[in-house]
């Protein structure tokens, strides 16, 4: 690589690692923990690429992007952030960041993207967009798991396209929430958001009334495969001749639409029209690591609505993590609300959680049905779903090392728990050197505490 990279991050370790890696690759590097310094460098004409964190001691890196684009049109900015929410992905996309990587990032992947940014001959961005209308600062889409990060990036990409969208996933995963979020944060947010049911589509004047009502906004069709044949035919005609103010069509389904089409339950022409881009919302059992984060979010929401202040004990978290959640996020929210009201003390205990969900001993529903499945088969299922989430695109490069970290972190955490936090026993259990274990604990930022072995 050849060029000068400006690095802004308040974490000294990250600055050091990036400076060393970029320097070895042939770049000149200026690193700082201050956005003020970064903006001074940009204003002075320094740098061919910027790598910036979002939350800095003296400001927000995303809020600096318009100023950078104004002062240095075409200067690529790669955003890195530990705030791995959909809002970060959306704001980075809207602010025309060159790229966005959630922390912890894969260093080889960041190096590849930096090289690509240095080589790119970017044209100056178009004139600034009209001032955005007011909108909420956060979206109630919670999750830091890899599958949710992939979903966030897809949502950000398709947010302001005119492509029809198909949102798939099991009941309770949040399909309606995502449809609403796409509308609320898109360029159509000031226009109507309308749900179309079978009755409105079947009526003779129903389609024309719906189009008049939606006025170029967003038209949502829930459970597409459940529509009768006549409603499906009218929907096809609506999409073919939408009129002067064409709406954004978003459909949802918890059924396998390809199978429904092959079985005659869904029109082929409707399927291919509505599936401009597919967003699959993972089941809660496919992102177990997000369960504690979601539970904390629902506890805070319950408290804001009048419930007593509650906190989850680690044993209660484990009960929630091990449950199957057939009702997905909706069931988790209802359960947490019950716990907020029925827990006997401020801290929700294992007994409190089991009183609501039942004792969690032995094989859990989430894995009981897969008792005969090999580990390689289970991993294969999750990998295939990860690839499917990217649609026609390939996942970002560096997949091998990311997957190793995804497996290595929970393996070490579980082994530490099983050995009561004894690192010597844990290293012996894993079959690695104790110094190697210590280095991995540090590199992977694994919290180590002395704890009782879970029975």
PDB file of C-alpha atoms in Angstrom, residues 57-230:
ATOM      1  CA  UNK A  57     -13.665  11.863  24.088  1.00  0.00           C
ATOM      2  CA  UNK A  58     -14.310  15.118  22.236  1.00  0.00           C
ATOM      3  CA  UNK A  59     -17.152  14.166  19.916  1.00  0.00           C
ATOM      4  CA  UNK A  60     -18.858  11.695  17.611  1.00  0.00           C
ATOM      5  CA  UNK A  61     -16.917  10.475  14.592  1.00  0.00           C
ATOM      6  CA  UNK A  62     -20.051  10.024  12.481  1.00  0.00           C
ATOM      7  CA  UNK A  63     -21.032  13.649  13.048  1.00  0.00           C
ATOM      8  CA  UNK A  64     -17.685  14.728  11.600  1.00  0.00           C
ATOM      9  CA  UNK A  65     -18.270  12.972   8.260  1.00  0.00           C
ATOM     10  CA  UNK A  66     -20.266  15.797   6.593  1.00  0.00           C
ATOM     11  CA  UNK A  67     -17.538  18.263   7.579  1.00  0.00           C
ATOM     12  CA  UNK A  68     -14.847  15.963   6.191  1.00  0.00           C
ATOM     13  CA  UNK A  69     -16.774  15.526   2.932  1.00  0.00           C
ATOM     14  CA  UNK A  70     -17.229  19.272   2.719  1.00  0.00           C
ATOM     15  CA  UNK A  71     -13.569  20.086   3.374  1.00  0.00           C
ATOM     16  CA  UNK A  72     -12.099  17.159   1.423  1.00  0.00           C
ATOM     17  CA  UNK A  73     -14.591  15.804  -1.139  1.00  0.00           C
ATOM     18  CA  UNK A  74     -13.822  12.197  -1.995  1.00  0.00           C
ATOM     19  CA  UNK A  75     -11.595  11.506   1.026  1.00  0.00           C
ATOM     20  CA  UNK A  76     -12.478   7.903   2.029  1.00  0.00           C
ATOM     21  CA  UNK A  77     -13.482   7.473   5.673  1.00  0.00           C
ATOM     22  CA  UNK A  78     -13.638   3.997   7.198  1.00  0.00           C
ATOM     23  CA  UNK A  79     -15.755   3.940  10.347  1.00  0.00           C
ATOM     24  CA  UNK A  80     -15.008   1.445  13.127  1.00  0.00           C
ATOM     25  CA  UNK A  81     -17.273   1.217  16.144  1.00  0.00           C
ATOM     26  CA  UNK A  82     -18.041  -0.879  19.208  1.00  0.00           C
ATOM     27  CA  UNK A  83     -21.600   0.485  19.041  1.00  0.00           C
ATOM     28  CA  UNK A  84     -22.686  -2.394  16.850  1.00  0.00           C
ATOM     29  CA  UNK A  85     -26.289  -1.334  16.343  1.00  0.00           C
ATOM     30  CA  UNK A  86     -28.367  -0.867  13.239  1.00  0.00           C
ATOM     31  CA  UNK A  87     -28.267   2.892  13.821  1.00  0.00           C
ATOM     32  CA  UNK A  88     -24.477   2.911  13.472  1.00  0.00           C
ATOM     33  CA  UNK A  89     -24.708   1.084  10.143  1.00  0.00           C
ATOM     34  CA  UNK A  90     -27.503   3.368   8.905  1.00  0.00           C
ATOM     35  CA  UNK A  91     -25.793   6.598   9.971  1.00  0.00           C
ATOM     36  CA  UNK A  92     -22.502   5.486   8.418  1.00  0.00           C
ATOM     37  CA  UNK A  93     -24.343   4.722   5.171  1.00  0.00           C
ATOM     38  CA  UNK A  94     -26.216   8.031   5.200  1.00  0.00           C
ATOM     39  CA  UNK A  95     -23.090  10.037   5.999  1.00  0.00           C
ATOM     40  CA  UNK A  96     -21.465   8.427   2.942  1.00  0.00           C
ATOM     41  CA  UNK A  97     -18.729   6.695   4.877  1.00  0.00           C
ATOM     42  CA  UNK A  98     -16.513   4.706   2.533  1.00  0.00           C
ATOM     43  CA  UNK A  99     -16.870   1.630   4.720  1.00  0.00           C
ATOM     44  CA  UNK A 100     -18.023   0.487   8.163  1.00  0.00           C
ATOM     45  CA  UNK A 101     -16.642  -2.299  10.373  1.00  0.00           C
ATOM     46  CA  UNK A 102     -17.996  -3.223  13.795  1.00  0.00           C
ATOM     47  CA  UNK A 103     -15.560  -3.835  16.628  1.00  0.00           C
ATOM     48  CA  UNK A 104     -13.873  -6.153  17.320  1.00  0.00           C
ATOM     49  CA  UNK A 105     -12.752  -5.996  13.712  1.00  0.00           C
ATOM     50  CA  UNK A 106     -10.608  -8.444  11.762  1.00  0.00           C
ATOM     51  CA  UNK A 107      -7.244  -6.733  11.156  1.00  0.00           C
ATOM     52  CA  UNK A 108      -6.523  -8.406   7.777  1.00  0.00           C
ATOM     53  CA  UNK A 109     -10.020  -7.414   6.647  1.00  0.00           C
ATOM     54  CA  UNK A 110      -9.486  -3.789   7.703  1.00  0.00           C
ATOM     55  CA  UNK A 111      -6.144  -3.758   5.897  1.00  0.00           C
ATOM     56  CA  UNK A 112      -7.783  -5.012   2.692  1.00  0.00           C
ATOM     57  CA  UNK A 113     -10.463  -2.352   2.872  1.00  0.00           C
ATOM     58  CA  UNK A 114      -7.870   0.344   3.551  1.00  0.00           C
ATOM     59  CA  UNK A 115      -5.881  -0.792   0.510  1.00  0.00           C
ATOM     60  CA  UNK A 116      -9.040  -0.667  -1.582  1.00  0.00           C
ATOM     61  CA  UNK A 117      -9.828   2.838  -0.313  1.00  0.00           C
ATOM     62  CA  UNK A 118      -6.313   4.028  -1.146  1.00  0.00           C
ATOM     63  CA  UNK A 119      -6.584   2.626  -4.654  1.00  0.00           C
ATOM     64  CA  UNK A 120     -10.076   3.915  -5.326  1.00  0.00           C
ATOM     65  CA  UNK A 121     -10.516   6.907  -7.590  1.00  0.00           C
ATOM     66  CA  UNK A 122     -13.583   8.334  -5.912  1.00  0.00           C
ATOM     67  CA  UNK A 123     -15.542  11.129  -7.475  1.00  0.00           C
ATOM     68  CA  UNK A 124     -16.780  14.003  -5.371  1.00  0.00           C
ATOM     69  CA  UNK A 125     -20.083  13.171  -3.730  1.00  0.00           C
ATOM     70  CA  UNK A 126     -23.281  14.661  -5.031  1.00  0.00           C
ATOM     71  CA  UNK A 127     -24.645  17.862  -3.601  1.00  0.00           C
ATOM     72  CA  UNK A 128     -25.648  17.611   0.012  1.00  0.00           C
ATOM     73  CA  UNK A 129     -29.030  16.049   0.575  1.00  0.00           C
ATOM     74  CA  UNK A 130     -31.929  18.096   1.839  1.00  0.00           C
ATOM     75  CA  UNK A 131     -32.044  18.415   5.604  1.00  0.00           C
ATOM     76  CA  UNK A 132     -33.472  15.264   7.150  1.00  0.00           C
ATOM     77  CA  UNK A 133     -36.765  15.375   8.947  1.00  0.00           C
ATOM     78  CA  UNK A 134     -36.773  14.705  12.655  1.00  0.00           C
ATOM     79  CA  UNK A 135     -36.725  11.081  13.627  1.00  0.00           C
ATOM     80  CA  UNK A 136     -35.881   9.024  16.703  1.00  0.00           C
ATOM     81  CA  UNK A 137     -32.216   8.553  17.492  1.00  0.00           C
ATOM     82  CA  UNK A 138     -32.401   4.854  18.238  1.00  0.00           C
ATOM     83  CA  UNK A 139     -34.167   1.833  16.830  1.00  0.00           C
ATOM     84  CA  UNK A 140     -35.486  -0.994  19.027  1.00  0.00           C
ATOM     85  CA  UNK A 141     -33.452  -3.552  17.087  1.00  0.00           C
ATOM     86  CA  UNK A 142     -31.060  -5.122  19.532  1.00  0.00           C
ATOM     87  CA  UNK A 143     -28.201  -7.491  18.762  1.00  0.00           C
ATOM     88  CA  UNK A 144     -24.440  -7.636  18.442  1.00  0.00           C
ATOM     89  CA  UNK A 145     -24.243 -11.159  17.024  1.00  0.00           C
ATOM     90  CA  UNK A 146     -22.706 -11.696  13.598  1.00  0.00           C
ATOM     91  CA  UNK A 147     -26.053 -12.604  12.012  1.00  0.00           C
ATOM     92  CA  UNK A 148     -27.621  -9.378  13.276  1.00  0.00           C
ATOM     93  CA  UNK A 149     -24.651  -7.308  12.111  1.00  0.00           C
ATOM     94  CA  UNK A 150     -25.057  -8.815   8.636  1.00  0.00           C
ATOM     95  CA  UNK A 151     -28.770  -7.970   8.749  1.00  0.00           C
ATOM     96  CA  UNK A 152     -28.037  -4.384   9.827  1.00  0.00           C
ATOM     97  CA  UNK A 153     -25.695  -3.905   6.883  1.00  0.00           C
ATOM     98  CA  UNK A 154     -28.276  -5.240   4.430  1.00  0.00           C
ATOM     99  CA  UNK A 155     -30.980  -2.971   5.864  1.00  0.00           C
ATOM    100  CA  UNK A 156     -28.682   0.038   5.519  1.00  0.00           C
ATOM    101  CA  UNK A 157     -27.978  -0.856   1.872  1.00  0.00           C
ATOM    102  CA  UNK A 158     -31.602  -1.270   0.804  1.00  0.00           C
ATOM    103  CA  UNK A 159     -33.089   1.453   3.022  1.00  0.00           C
ATOM    104  CA  UNK A 160     -33.498   4.059   0.317  1.00  0.00           C
ATOM    105  CA  UNK A 161     -33.796   1.901  -2.788  1.00  0.00           C
ATOM    106  CA  UNK A 162     -37.124   1.415  -4.567  1.00  0.00           C
ATOM    107  CA  UNK A 163     -36.737  -2.361  -4.651  1.00  0.00           C
ATOM    108  CA  UNK A 164     -39.646  -4.376  -3.245  1.00  0.00           C
ATOM    109  CA  UNK A 165     -38.554  -6.113  -0.053  1.00  0.00           C
ATOM    110  CA  UNK A 166     -39.387  -9.528   1.356  1.00  0.00           C
ATOM    111  CA  UNK A 167     -38.820  -9.946   5.103  1.00  0.00           C
ATOM    112  CA  UNK A 168     -38.778 -13.571   6.230  1.00  0.00           C
ATOM    113  CA  UNK A 169     -38.434 -15.210   9.617  1.00  0.00           C
ATOM    114  CA  UNK A 170     -40.306 -17.107  12.285  1.00  0.00           C
ATOM    115  CA  UNK A 171     -43.189 -15.624  14.248  1.00  0.00           C
ATOM    116  CA  UNK A 172     -42.009 -13.211  16.918  1.00  0.00           C
ATOM    117  CA  UNK A 173     -38.618 -12.421  15.395  1.00  0.00           C
ATOM    118  CA  UNK A 174     -39.479  -8.790  14.647  1.00  0.00           C
ATOM    119  CA  UNK A 175     -40.429  -8.710  10.947  1.00  0.00           C
ATOM    120  CA  UNK A 176     -43.036  -5.972  11.435  1.00  0.00           C
ATOM    121  CA  UNK A 177     -40.601  -3.945  13.510  1.00  0.00           C
ATOM    122  CA  UNK A 178     -38.024  -4.078  10.730  1.00  0.00           C
ATOM    123  CA  UNK A 179     -40.594  -3.054   8.100  1.00  0.00           C
ATOM    124  CA  UNK A 180     -41.580  -0.057  10.252  1.00  0.00           C
ATOM    125  CA  UNK A 181     -37.911   0.823  10.848  1.00  0.00           C
ATOM    126  CA  UNK A 182     -37.082   0.721   7.142  1.00  0.00           C
ATOM    127  CA  UNK A 183     -39.901   3.176   6.484  1.00  0.00           C
ATOM    128  CA  UNK A 184     -39.151   5.460   9.461  1.00  0.00           C
ATOM    129  CA  UNK A 185     -35.495   5.849   8.534  1.00  0.00           C
ATOM    130  CA  UNK A 186     -35.878   6.018   4.749  1.00  0.00           C
ATOM    131  CA  UNK A 187     -36.439   8.958   2.429  1.00  0.00           C
ATOM    132  CA  UNK A 188     -40.166   8.083   2.520  1.00  0.00           C
ATOM    133  CA  UNK A 189     -40.489   8.612   6.284  1.00  0.00           C
ATOM    134  CA  UNK A 190     -42.742  11.674   5.916  1.00  0.00           C
ATOM    135  CA  UNK A 191     -45.177   9.692   3.732  1.00  0.00           C
ATOM    136  CA  UNK A 192     -47.845   7.202   4.932  1.00  0.00           C
ATOM    137  CA  UNK A 193     -47.048   3.720   6.214  1.00  0.00           C
ATOM    138  CA  UNK A 194     -49.977   1.457   5.330  1.00  0.00           C
ATOM    139  CA  UNK A 195     -50.758  -2.220   5.979  1.00  0.00           C
ATOM    140  CA  UNK A 196     -52.778  -3.975   3.266  1.00  0.00           C
ATOM    141  CA  UNK A 197     -54.960  -6.957   4.209  1.00  0.00           C
ATOM    142  CA  UNK A 198     -56.694  -9.512   2.011  1.00  0.00           C
ATOM    143  CA  UNK A 199     -60.081  -7.806   2.296  1.00  0.00           C
ATOM    144  CA  UNK A 200     -58.742  -4.492   0.991  1.00  0.00           C
ATOM    145  CA  UNK A 201     -57.032  -6.218  -1.938  1.00  0.00           C
ATOM    146  CA  UNK A 202     -60.069  -8.289  -2.948  1.00  0.00           C
ATOM    147  CA  UNK A 203     -62.546  -5.398  -3.011  1.00  0.00           C
ATOM    148  CA  UNK A 204     -63.140  -4.018  -6.507  1.00  0.00           C
ATOM    149  CA  UNK A 205     -61.921  -0.530  -5.628  1.00  0.00           C
ATOM    150  CA  UNK A 206     -59.607  -1.756  -2.866  1.00  0.00           C
ATOM    151  CA  UNK A 207     -56.277  -1.493  -4.701  1.00  0.00           C
ATOM    152  CA  UNK A 208     -56.968   2.032  -5.967  1.00  0.00           C
ATOM    153  CA  UNK A 209     -58.000   3.141  -2.464  1.00  0.00           C
ATOM    154  CA  UNK A 210     -54.819   1.644  -1.002  1.00  0.00           C
ATOM    155  CA  UNK A 211     -52.639   3.462  -3.530  1.00  0.00           C
ATOM    156  CA  UNK A 212     -54.442   6.719  -2.821  1.00  0.00           C
ATOM    157  CA  UNK A 213     -53.983   6.163   0.898  1.00  0.00           C
ATOM    158  CA  UNK A 214     -50.290   5.289   0.768  1.00  0.00           C
ATOM    159  CA  UNK A 215     -49.442   8.242  -1.526  1.00  0.00           C
ATOM    160  CA  UNK A 216     -45.971   7.051  -2.481  1.00  0.00           C
ATOM    161  CA  UNK A 217     -45.090   5.899   1.038  1.00  0.00           C
ATOM    162  CA  UNK A 218     -44.679   2.286   2.131  1.00  0.00           C
ATOM    163  CA  UNK A 219     -47.260  -0.464   1.581  1.00  0.00           C
ATOM    164  CA  UNK A 220     -46.808  -3.543   3.782  1.00  0.00           C
ATOM    165  CA  UNK A 221     -48.390  -6.934   3.072  1.00  0.00           C
ATOM    166  CA  UNK A 222     -48.176  -9.274   6.075  1.00  0.00           C
ATOM    167  CA  UNK A 223     -47.936 -13.054   5.588  1.00  0.00           C
ATOM    168  CA  UNK A 224     -47.858 -12.955   1.803  1.00  0.00           C
ATOM    169  CA  UNK A 225     -48.409 -16.709   1.357  1.00  0.00           C
ATOM    170  CA  UNK A 226     -51.716 -16.539   3.254  1.00  0.00           C
ATOM    171  CA  UNK A 227     -53.321 -14.213   0.702  1.00  0.00           C
ATOM    172  CA  UNK A 228     -56.066 -15.840  -1.412  1.00  0.00           C
ATOM    173  CA  UNK A 229     -55.501 -16.198  -5.149  1.00  0.00           C
ATOM    174  CA  UNK A 230     -57.666 -13.208  -6.034  1.00  0.00           C
TER     175      UNK A 230
END
